[in-house]
mmCIF file of C-alpha atoms in Angstrom:
data_model
loop_
_atom_site.group_PDB
_atom_site.id
_atom_site.type_symbol
_atom_site.label_atom_id
_atom_site.label_comp_id
_atom_site.label_asym_id
_atom_site.label_seq_id
_atom_site.Cartn_x
_atom_site.Cartn_y
_atom_site.Cartn_z
ATOM 1 C CA MET A 13 100.837 -15.879 -129.300
ATOM 2 C CA LYS A 14 98.509 -17.001 -126.502
ATOM 3 C CA LEU A 15 99.713 -14.136 -124.302
ATOM 4 C CA LYS A 16 98.858 -11.626 -127.046
ATOM 5 C CA PHE A 17 95.435 -13.239 -127.496
ATOM 6 C CA TYR A 18 94.655 -13.026 -123.775
ATOM 7 C CA LEU A 19 95.955 -9.461 -123.590
ATOM 8 C CA TYR A 20 93.744 -8.303 -126.470
ATOM 9 C CA THR A 21 90.771 -10.088 -124.930
ATOM 10 C CA LEU A 22 91.402 -8.418 -121.580
ATOM 11 C CA LEU A 23 91.686 -4.979 -123.173
ATOM 12 C CA ALA A 24 88.480 -5.455 -125.160
ATOM 13 C CA PHE A 25 86.638 -6.721 -122.080
ATOM 14 C CA THR A 26 87.935 -3.851 -119.926
ATOM 15 C CA LEU A 27 86.952 -1.204 -122.479
ATOM 16 C CA THR A 28 83.485 -2.744 -122.851
ATOM 17 C CA ILE A 29 82.938 -2.644 -119.069
ATOM 18 C CA VAL A 30 84.182 0.961 -118.929
ATOM 19 C CA ILE A 31 81.841 2.068 -121.734
ATOM 20 C CA LEU A 32 78.877 0.412 -120.040
ATOM 21 C CA SER A 33 79.804 1.800 -116.610
ATOM 22 C CA PHE A 34 80.580 5.383 -117.658
ATOM 23 C CA PRO A 35 78.420 6.042 -120.736
ATOM 24 C CA ALA A 36 78.205 9.826 -120.260
ATOM 25 C CA ASP A 37 81.979 10.299 -119.996
ATOM 26 C CA CYS A 38 82.609 7.966 -122.937
ATOM 27 C CA LEU A 39 80.043 9.859 -124.997
ATOM 28 C CA SER A 40 81.775 13.147 -124.173
ATOM 29 C CA PHE A 41 85.195 11.895 -125.281
ATOM 30 C CA SER A 42 83.755 10.301 -128.430
ATOM 31 C CA LEU A 43 81.928 13.509 -129.322
ATOM 32 C CA ASN A 44 85.159 15.435 -128.881
ATOM 33 C CA GLY A 45 86.826 13.141 -131.417
ATOM 34 C CA LEU A 46 83.872 13.521 -133.783
ATOM 35 C CA ASN A 47 83.991 17.317 -133.522
ATOM 36 C CA LEU A 48 87.738 17.383 -134.134
ATOM 37 C CA TRP A 49 87.254 15.251 -137.232
ATOM 38 C CA PHE A 50 84.315 17.284 -138.543
ATOM 39 C CA GLU A 51 85.608 20.770 -137.703
ATOM 40 C CA ARG A 52 89.346 20.368 -138.320
ATOM 41 C CA MET A 53 90.229 17.306 -140.373
ATOM 42 C CA ILE A 54 87.529 17.378 -143.059
ATOM 43 C CA PRO A 55 87.823 21.098 -143.997
ATOM 44 C CA THR A 56 91.639 21.113 -143.987
ATOM 45 C CA LEU A 57 92.474 17.643 -145.328
ATOM 46 C CA PHE A 58 89.696 16.532 -147.686
ATOM 47 C CA PRO A 59 90.236 19.213 -150.389
ATOM 48 C CA PHE A 60 93.967 18.399 -150.473
ATOM 49 C CA MET A 61 93.190 14.690 -150.773
ATOM 50 C CA VAL A 62 90.954 15.263 -153.786
ATOM 51 C CA LEU A 63 93.318 17.719 -155.485
ATOM 52 C CA SER A 64 96.372 15.529 -154.884
ATOM 53 C CA GLY A 65 94.515 12.486 -156.184
ATOM 54 C CA ILE A 66 93.715 14.322 -159.425
ATOM 55 C CA ILE A 67 97.323 15.482 -159.851
ATOM 56 C CA ILE A 68 98.709 11.972 -159.342
ATOM 57 C CA ARG A 69 96.118 10.229 -161.539
ATOM 58 C CA MET A 70 96.757 12.664 -164.385
ATOM 59 C CA ASN A 71 100.552 12.397 -164.024
ATOM 60 C CA LEU A 72 100.909 16.113 -163.308
ATOM 61 C CA THR A 73 103.331 15.820 -160.397
ATOM 62 C CA GLY A 74 106.317 16.945 -162.460
ATOM 63 C CA SER A 75 104.557 20.080 -163.673
ATOM 64 C CA PHE A 76 103.240 20.839 -160.176
ATOM 65 C CA VAL A 77 106.739 20.932 -158.632
ATOM 66 C CA LYS A 78 108.496 22.561 -161.587
ATOM 67 C CA ILE A 79 109.441 25.685 -159.584
ATOM 68 C CA LEU A 80 110.919 23.871 -156.566
ATOM 69 C CA ASN A 81 112.257 20.797 -158.340
ATOM 70 C CA PRO A 82 115.518 22.461 -159.510
ATOM 71 C CA ILE A 83 116.331 23.138 -155.825
ATOM 72 C CA LEU A 84 114.899 20.150 -153.970
ATOM 73 C CA GLY A 85 115.600 17.753 -156.840
ATOM 74 C CA LYS A 86 119.311 18.566 -156.759
ATOM 75 C CA LEU A 87 119.381 18.659 -152.953
ATOM 76 C CA PHE A 88 117.814 15.202 -152.527
ATOM 77 C CA ARG A 89 118.772 13.816 -155.965
ATOM 78 C CA LEU A 90 115.252 12.473 -156.427
ATOM 79 C CA ASN A 91 112.781 12.508 -159.322
ATOM 80 C CA PRO A 92 109.955 15.125 -159.509
ATOM 81 C CA SER A 93 107.335 12.676 -158.214
ATOM 82 C CA CYS A 94 109.379 12.226 -155.036
ATOM 83 C CA ILE A 95 109.726 15.994 -154.686
ATOM 84 C CA TYR A 96 105.943 16.251 -155.028
ATOM 85 C CA GLY A 97 105.591 13.781 -152.145
ATOM 86 C CA ILE A 98 107.984 15.805 -150.011
ATOM 87 C CA ILE A 99 106.178 19.100 -150.657
ATOM 88 C CA ILE A 100 102.678 17.716 -150.041
ATOM 89 C CA GLY A 101 103.838 15.777 -146.995
ATOM 90 C CA PHE A 102 105.343 18.851 -145.354
ATOM 91 C CA LEU A 103 102.561 21.256 -146.342
ATOM 92 C CA CYS A 104 99.501 19.103 -145.590
ATOM 93 C CA GLY A 105 100.638 17.057 -142.608
ATOM 94 C CA PHE A 106 99.402 13.773 -141.109
ATOM 95 C CA PRO A 107 98.438 11.514 -142.792
ATOM 96 C CA MET A 108 98.711 13.159 -146.242
ATOM 97 C CA GLY A 109 102.420 12.393 -146.413
ATOM 98 C CA ALA A 110 101.684 8.668 -146.108
ATOM 99 C CA HIS A 111 98.589 8.926 -148.327
ATOM 100 C CA VAL A 112 100.464 10.608 -151.191
ATOM 101 C CA THR A 113 103.481 8.329 -150.822
ATOM 102 C CA ALA A 114 101.275 5.242 -151.058
ATOM 103 C CA GLN A 115 99.450 6.648 -154.106
ATOM 104 C CA LEU A 116 102.688 7.507 -155.913
ATOM 105 C CA TYR A 117 104.039 4.038 -155.191
ATOM 106 C CA GLU A 118 100.837 2.279 -156.267
ATOM 107 C CA LYS A 119 100.805 4.304 -159.513
ATOM 108 C CA LYS A 120 104.452 3.259 -160.118
ATOM 109 C CA GLN A 121 105.671 6.836 -160.155
ATOM 110 C CA ILE A 122 108.242 6.091 -157.418
ATOM 111 C CA SER A 123 110.119 2.950 -156.389
ATOM 112 C CA LYS A 124 109.742 1.088 -153.105
ATOM 113 C CA ALA A 125 113.048 2.479 -151.825
ATOM 114 C CA GLU A 126 111.924 6.033 -152.650
ATOM 115 C CA ALA A 127 108.544 5.434 -151.015
ATOM 116 C CA SER A 128 110.224 4.097 -147.861
ATOM 117 C CA LEU A 129 112.498 7.144 -147.774
ATOM 118 C CA LEU A 130 109.580 9.591 -148.123
ATOM 119 C CA LEU A 131 107.556 7.796 -145.477
ATOM 120 C CA ALA A 132 110.453 8.102 -143.032
ATOM 121 C CA PHE A 133 110.421 11.915 -142.844
ATOM 122 C CA CYS A 134 107.530 13.454 -144.858
ATOM 123 C CA ASN A 135 104.541 12.482 -142.696
ATOM 124 C CA ASN A 136 104.488 15.243 -140.055
ATOM 125 C CA ILE A 137 102.163 17.682 -138.325
ATOM 126 C CA GLY A 138 100.915 20.217 -140.893
ATOM 127 C CA PRO A 139 102.142 23.851 -140.644
ATOM 128 C CA VAL A 140 98.602 25.311 -140.680
ATOM 129 C CA TYR A 141 97.675 23.097 -137.733
ATOM 130 C CA PHE A 142 100.983 23.858 -136.001
ATOM 131 C CA LEU A 143 100.755 27.637 -136.400
ATOM 132 C CA SER A 144 97.014 28.078 -135.864
ATOM 133 C CA PHE A 145 96.413 25.540 -133.084
ATOM 134 C CA VAL A 146 99.558 24.183 -131.424
ATOM 135 C CA LEU A 147 101.618 27.338 -130.841
ATOM 136 C CA PRO A 148 98.654 29.492 -129.670
ATOM 137 C CA THR A 149 97.454 26.700 -127.347
ATOM 138 C CA LEU A 150 100.924 26.393 -125.853
ATOM 139 C CA SER A 151 101.151 30.206 -125.507
ATOM 140 C CA LEU A 152 104.451 30.318 -127.381
ATOM 141 C CA GLY A 153 105.067 33.609 -129.132
ATOM 142 C CA LYS A 154 108.274 32.827 -131.002
ATOM 143 C CA ILE A 155 107.839 31.018 -134.301
ATOM 144 C CA LEU A 156 111.032 30.368 -136.254
ATOM 145 C CA PRO A 157 112.867 28.202 -133.661
ATOM 146 C CA PHE A 158 109.797 26.011 -133.236
ATOM 147 C CA LEU A 159 109.276 25.790 -136.993
ATOM 148 C CA PHE A 160 112.822 24.503 -137.278
ATOM 149 C CA GLY A 161 112.190 21.979 -134.508
ATOM 150 C CA MET A 162 109.020 20.794 -136.241
ATOM 151 C CA TYR A 163 110.135 20.834 -139.890
ATOM 152 C CA GLY A 164 113.848 21.591 -140.099
ATOM 153 C CA LEU A 165 114.835 18.528 -138.109
ATOM 154 C CA PRO A 166 112.794 16.075 -140.263
ATOM 155 C CA LEU A 167 114.207 17.710 -143.415
ATOM 156 C CA LEU A 168 117.770 17.257 -142.173
ATOM 157 C CA TYR A 169 116.938 13.704 -141.114
ATOM 158 C CA GLY A 170 115.610 13.026 -144.605
ATOM 159 C CA LEU A 171 118.836 14.313 -146.151
ATOM 160 C CA PHE A 172 120.844 12.095 -143.801
ATOM 161 C CA LEU A 173 118.782 9.049 -144.788
ATOM 162 C CA ARG A 174 119.055 9.873 -148.494
ATOM 163 C CA TYR A 175 122.844 10.047 -148.513
ATOM 164 C CA VAL A 176 123.584 7.373 -145.886
ATOM 165 C CA LEU A 177 120.933 4.666 -145.552
ATOM 166 C CA TYR A 178 119.453 5.016 -149.067
ATOM 167 C CA ALA A 179 122.589 6.112 -150.905
ATOM 168 C CA ASP A 180 122.959 2.768 -152.675
ATOM 169 C CA GLN A 181 119.263 1.833 -152.794
ATOM 170 C CA ILE A 182 118.244 4.809 -154.947
ATOM 171 C CA SER A 183 120.492 5.089 -157.987
ATOM 172 C CA LEU A 184 120.813 8.111 -160.245
ATOM 173 C CA ASN A 185 119.033 6.243 -163.026
ATOM 174 C CA SER A 186 116.068 5.441 -160.804
ATOM 175 C CA CYS A 187 115.922 9.106 -159.862
ATOM 176 C CA ARG A 188 115.319 10.038 -163.491
ATOM 177 C CA THR A 189 112.932 7.432 -164.836
ATOM 178 C CA HIS A 190 110.092 5.252 -163.674
ATOM 179 C CA THR A 191 107.405 3.229 -165.385
ATOM 180 C CA ARG A 192 104.172 5.177 -165.003
ATOM 181 C CA ASP A 193 100.542 4.307 -165.395
ATOM 182 C CA SER A 194 98.926 6.181 -168.260
ATOM 183 C CA SER A 195 97.148 9.433 -167.485
ATOM 184 C CA ILE A 196 93.349 9.443 -167.289
ATOM 185 C CA PRO A 197 90.808 12.172 -168.248
ATOM 186 C CA LEU A 198 90.029 14.966 -165.784
ATOM 187 C CA MET A 199 86.448 13.898 -164.966
ATOM 188 C CA GLN A 200 87.489 10.313 -164.344
ATOM 189 C CA ALA A 201 90.377 11.502 -162.150
ATOM 190 C CA LEU A 202 87.987 13.768 -160.218
ATOM 191 C CA ASP A 203 85.437 10.994 -159.708
ATOM 192 C CA GLU A 204 88.041 8.465 -158.554
ATOM 193 C CA SER A 205 89.731 11.035 -156.298
ATOM 194 C CA ILE A 206 86.492 12.048 -154.568
ATOM 195 C CA PHE A 207 85.482 8.438 -153.955
ATOM 196 C CA SER A 208 88.937 7.483 -152.678
ATOM 197 C CA SER A 209 89.190 10.608 -150.499
ATOM 198 C CA LEU A 210 85.735 10.067 -148.963
ATOM 199 C CA TYR A 211 86.703 6.509 -148.055
ATOM 200 C CA SER A 212 90.016 7.636 -146.551
ATOM 201 C CA ILE A 213 88.589 10.587 -144.615
ATOM 202 C CA ALA A 214 85.838 8.381 -143.160
ATOM 203 C CA LYS A 215 88.443 5.913 -141.899
ATOM 204 C CA LEU A 216 90.463 8.724 -140.355
ATOM 205 C CA GLY A 217 87.356 9.960 -138.555
ATOM 206 C CA GLY A 218 86.834 6.514 -137.082
ATOM 207 C CA TYR A 219 90.378 6.488 -135.753
ATOM 208 C CA MET A 220 89.989 9.936 -134.191
ATOM 209 C CA ILE A 221 86.729 8.990 -132.461
ATOM 210 C CA PHE A 222 88.076 5.665 -131.177
ATOM 211 C CA PHE A 223 91.346 7.050 -129.810
ATOM 212 C CA ASN A 224 89.568 9.999 -128.169
ATOM 213 C CA LEU A 225 87.259 7.466 -126.533
ATOM 214 C CA LEU A 226 90.356 5.861 -124.970
ATOM 215 C CA PHE A 227 90.918 9.110 -123.035
ATOM 216 C CA ILE A 228 88.398 7.677 -120.579
ATOM 217 C CA LEU A 229 91.071 5.322 -119.215
ATOM 218 C CA PRO A 230 93.610 7.936 -117.999
ATOM 219 C CA SER A 231 90.702 10.141 -116.873
ATOM 220 C CA LEU A 232 89.295 7.380 -114.651
ATOM 221 C CA LEU A 233 92.767 6.548 -113.346
ATOM 222 C CA SER A 234 93.444 10.176 -112.413
ATOM 223 C CA ASN A 235 90.117 10.316 -110.552
ATOM 224 C CA TYR A 236 90.923 7.068 -108.763
ATOM 225 C CA LEU A 237 94.307 8.450 -107.662
ATOM 226 C CA HIS A 238 92.708 11.770 -106.555
ATOM 227 C CA LEU A 239 95.305 13.771 -108.445
ATOM 228 C CA GLY A 240 93.491 17.100 -108.277
ATOM 229 C CA ARG A 241 92.405 19.320 -111.146
ATOM 230 C CA GLU A 242 95.826 20.470 -112.427
ATOM 231 C CA LEU A 243 97.566 17.119 -112.108
ATOM 232 C CA SER A 244 94.532 15.405 -113.605
ATOM 233 C CA HIS A 245 94.700 17.647 -116.689
ATOM 234 C CA LEU A 246 98.440 17.032 -116.969
ATOM 235 C CA PHE A 247 98.103 13.266 -116.637
ATOM 236 C CA THR A 248 95.048 12.855 -118.863
ATOM 237 C CA GLY A 249 96.381 15.319 -121.429
ATOM 238 C CA GLY A 250 99.855 13.777 -121.402
ATOM 239 C CA VAL A 251 98.570 10.255 -121.950
ATOM 240 C CA GLY A 252 96.051 11.695 -124.408
ATOM 241 C CA CYS A 253 98.862 13.216 -126.520
ATOM 242 C CA LEU A 254 100.325 9.740 -126.871
ATOM 243 C CA LEU A 255 96.902 8.436 -127.939
ATOM 244 C CA GLU A 256 95.512 11.252 -130.133
ATOM 245 C CA ILE A 257 97.600 14.405 -130.285
ATOM 246 C CA THR A 258 94.895 17.040 -130.914
ATOM 247 C CA GLY A 259 92.598 15.927 -128.102
ATOM 248 C CA GLY A 260 95.564 15.597 -125.744
ATOM 249 C CA ILE A 261 96.809 19.126 -126.478
ATOM 250 C CA GLY A 262 93.275 20.459 -125.979
ATOM 251 C CA ILE A 263 93.132 18.947 -122.477
ATOM 252 C CA MET A 264 96.690 19.839 -121.479
ATOM 253 C CA GLY A 265 96.622 23.421 -122.759
ATOM 254 C CA ASN A 266 99.817 25.371 -121.982
ATOM 255 C CA ARG A 267 100.676 23.405 -118.838
ATOM 256 C CA ALA A 268 103.631 21.498 -120.324
ATOM 257 C CA PRO A 269 104.736 23.046 -123.649
ATOM 258 C CA LEU A 270 108.094 21.249 -123.718
ATOM 259 C CA PHE A 271 106.421 17.841 -123.428
ATOM 260 C CA VAL A 272 103.973 18.630 -126.249
ATOM 261 C CA LEU A 273 106.722 19.929 -128.540
ATOM 262 C CA CYS A 274 108.723 16.740 -127.978
ATOM 263 C CA VAL A 275 105.850 14.335 -128.709
ATOM 264 C CA LEU A 276 104.562 16.188 -131.791
ATOM 265 C CA PRO A 277 106.964 14.385 -134.164
ATOM 266 C CA PHE A 278 105.654 11.025 -132.901
ATOM 267 C CA GLY A 279 102.073 12.151 -133.487
ATOM 268 C CA GLY A 280 100.395 9.677 -131.148
ATOM 269 C CA LEU A 281 99.032 6.176 -131.694
ATOM 270 C CA SER A 282 96.101 7.566 -133.671
ATOM 271 C CA CYS A 283 98.454 9.046 -136.294
ATOM 272 C CA ILE A 284 100.331 5.753 -136.501
ATOM 273 C CA ALA A 285 97.056 3.888 -137.002
ATOM 274 C CA GLN A 286 95.990 6.443 -139.630
ATOM 275 C CA THR A 287 99.321 6.026 -141.401
ATOM 276 C CA TYR A 288 98.897 2.257 -141.375
ATOM 277 C CA SER A 289 95.456 2.648 -142.945
ATOM 278 C CA MET A 290 97.033 4.700 -145.762
ATOM 279 C CA ILE A 291 99.794 2.174 -146.588
ATOM 280 C CA LYS A 292 98.193 -1.173 -145.655
ATOM 281 C CA ASP A 293 97.477 -2.071 -149.291
ATOM 282 C CA THR A 294 101.169 -1.705 -150.174
ATOM 283 C CA ASP A 295 104.252 -3.602 -149.011
ATOM 284 C CA LEU A 296 105.617 -0.539 -147.192
ATOM 285 C CA SER A 297 106.575 -1.265 -143.579
ATOM 286 C CA ILE A 298 104.697 0.355 -140.694
ATOM 287 C CA THR A 299 107.393 -1.002 -138.357
ATOM 288 C CA GLU A 300 110.083 0.977 -140.178
ATOM 289 C CA TYR A 301 107.850 4.042 -140.107
ATOM 290 C CA VAL A 302 107.411 3.801 -136.316
ATOM 291 C CA MET A 303 111.156 3.311 -135.884
ATOM 292 C CA HIS A 304 111.902 6.498 -137.844
ATOM 293 C CA LYS A 305 109.256 8.379 -135.855
ATOM 294 C CA MET A 306 110.893 7.294 -132.592
ATOM 295 C CA ILE A 307 114.300 8.413 -133.865
ATOM 296 C CA LEU A 308 112.893 11.796 -134.917
ATOM 297 C CA THR A 309 111.227 12.145 -131.515
ATOM 298 C CA ALA A 310 114.547 11.448 -129.775
ATOM 299 C CA ILE A 311 116.291 14.026 -131.990
ATOM 300 C CA THR A 312 113.575 16.564 -131.150
ATOM 301 C CA VAL A 313 113.933 15.891 -127.409
ATOM 302 C CA PHE A 314 117.672 16.467 -127.753
ATOM 303 C CA TYR A 315 117.013 19.718 -129.642
ATOM 304 C CA TYR A 316 114.633 21.130 -127.025
ATOM 305 C CA LEU A 317 116.430 19.901 -123.927
ATOM 306 C CA LEU A 318 119.773 21.441 -124.855
ATOM 307 C CA PRO A 319 120.110 24.788 -126.681
ATOM 308 C CA ALA A 320 116.445 25.405 -127.366
ATOM 309 C CA LYS A 321 115.392 25.035 -123.734
ATOM 310 C CA ILE A 322 117.808 27.766 -122.719
ATOM 311 C CA LEU A 323 117.121 30.110 -125.623
ATOM 312 C CA LEU A 324 113.439 29.664 -126.364
ATOM 313 C CA LEU A 325 111.273 28.470 -123.507
ATOM 314 C CA PRO A 326 110.154 30.740 -120.671
#
């Protein structure tokens, strides 16, 4: 315990000295995080947060997934609220998967076991972000093999968890019925959803700014080691991907596409912190979430280092 206390104190002291010693560089990295939040996260994530909040508060999840539920419901043997969490998690990306899962669990529309299952594989990089930012930045023209690596692998992992780890924890009866909170009127649902979404999106912005600020540390280290321009971008961008994935990819560009593709499932420490902020008011485990993310990352590395490396990458 004392070691952890001294370590945290040392890190805080070091970061304070760095901010005071290199204010211009720290400002640049912080502004980059602010711009990413304002230009990318708010326009793409906030409307989904509000809409999803309304759907959950008005108990409309079953109606929303009516078309896909006959397929996914039978495939996963889960109730419509769980299927809603899967769809939103895969379509909207970090941290909407965790946000929706926590809301469904808090509203008693899914059980703890179902929430833990969803959290294990439904909180991924969003397809709009992946197709419009990641693949063009990495200069990768092919789409389908990378879509499978990004979304097919988590889906298969989710099926494995459902029928192996959670086979006995989620019974057929629990898949059909749950105690639900009563539905509320539209205007009340809208008001509560906007307030909740504003609070959540503000927190996410804080995480993005803070973790982009931490890019100063690998940047200073690369300068100290005199790595040169290319190696400096690789080192700073590589460490940056582990801190905050969007800023790291922006720095690294298309210099190491295989590395970026392999760390995307992990999402970086910023995504883990954002996920924690979404589930901290529940009894869902962030430790289990990180464990599943590490397993998915290892599976993705295996996927790209064996057949995909030969068939897909230049």
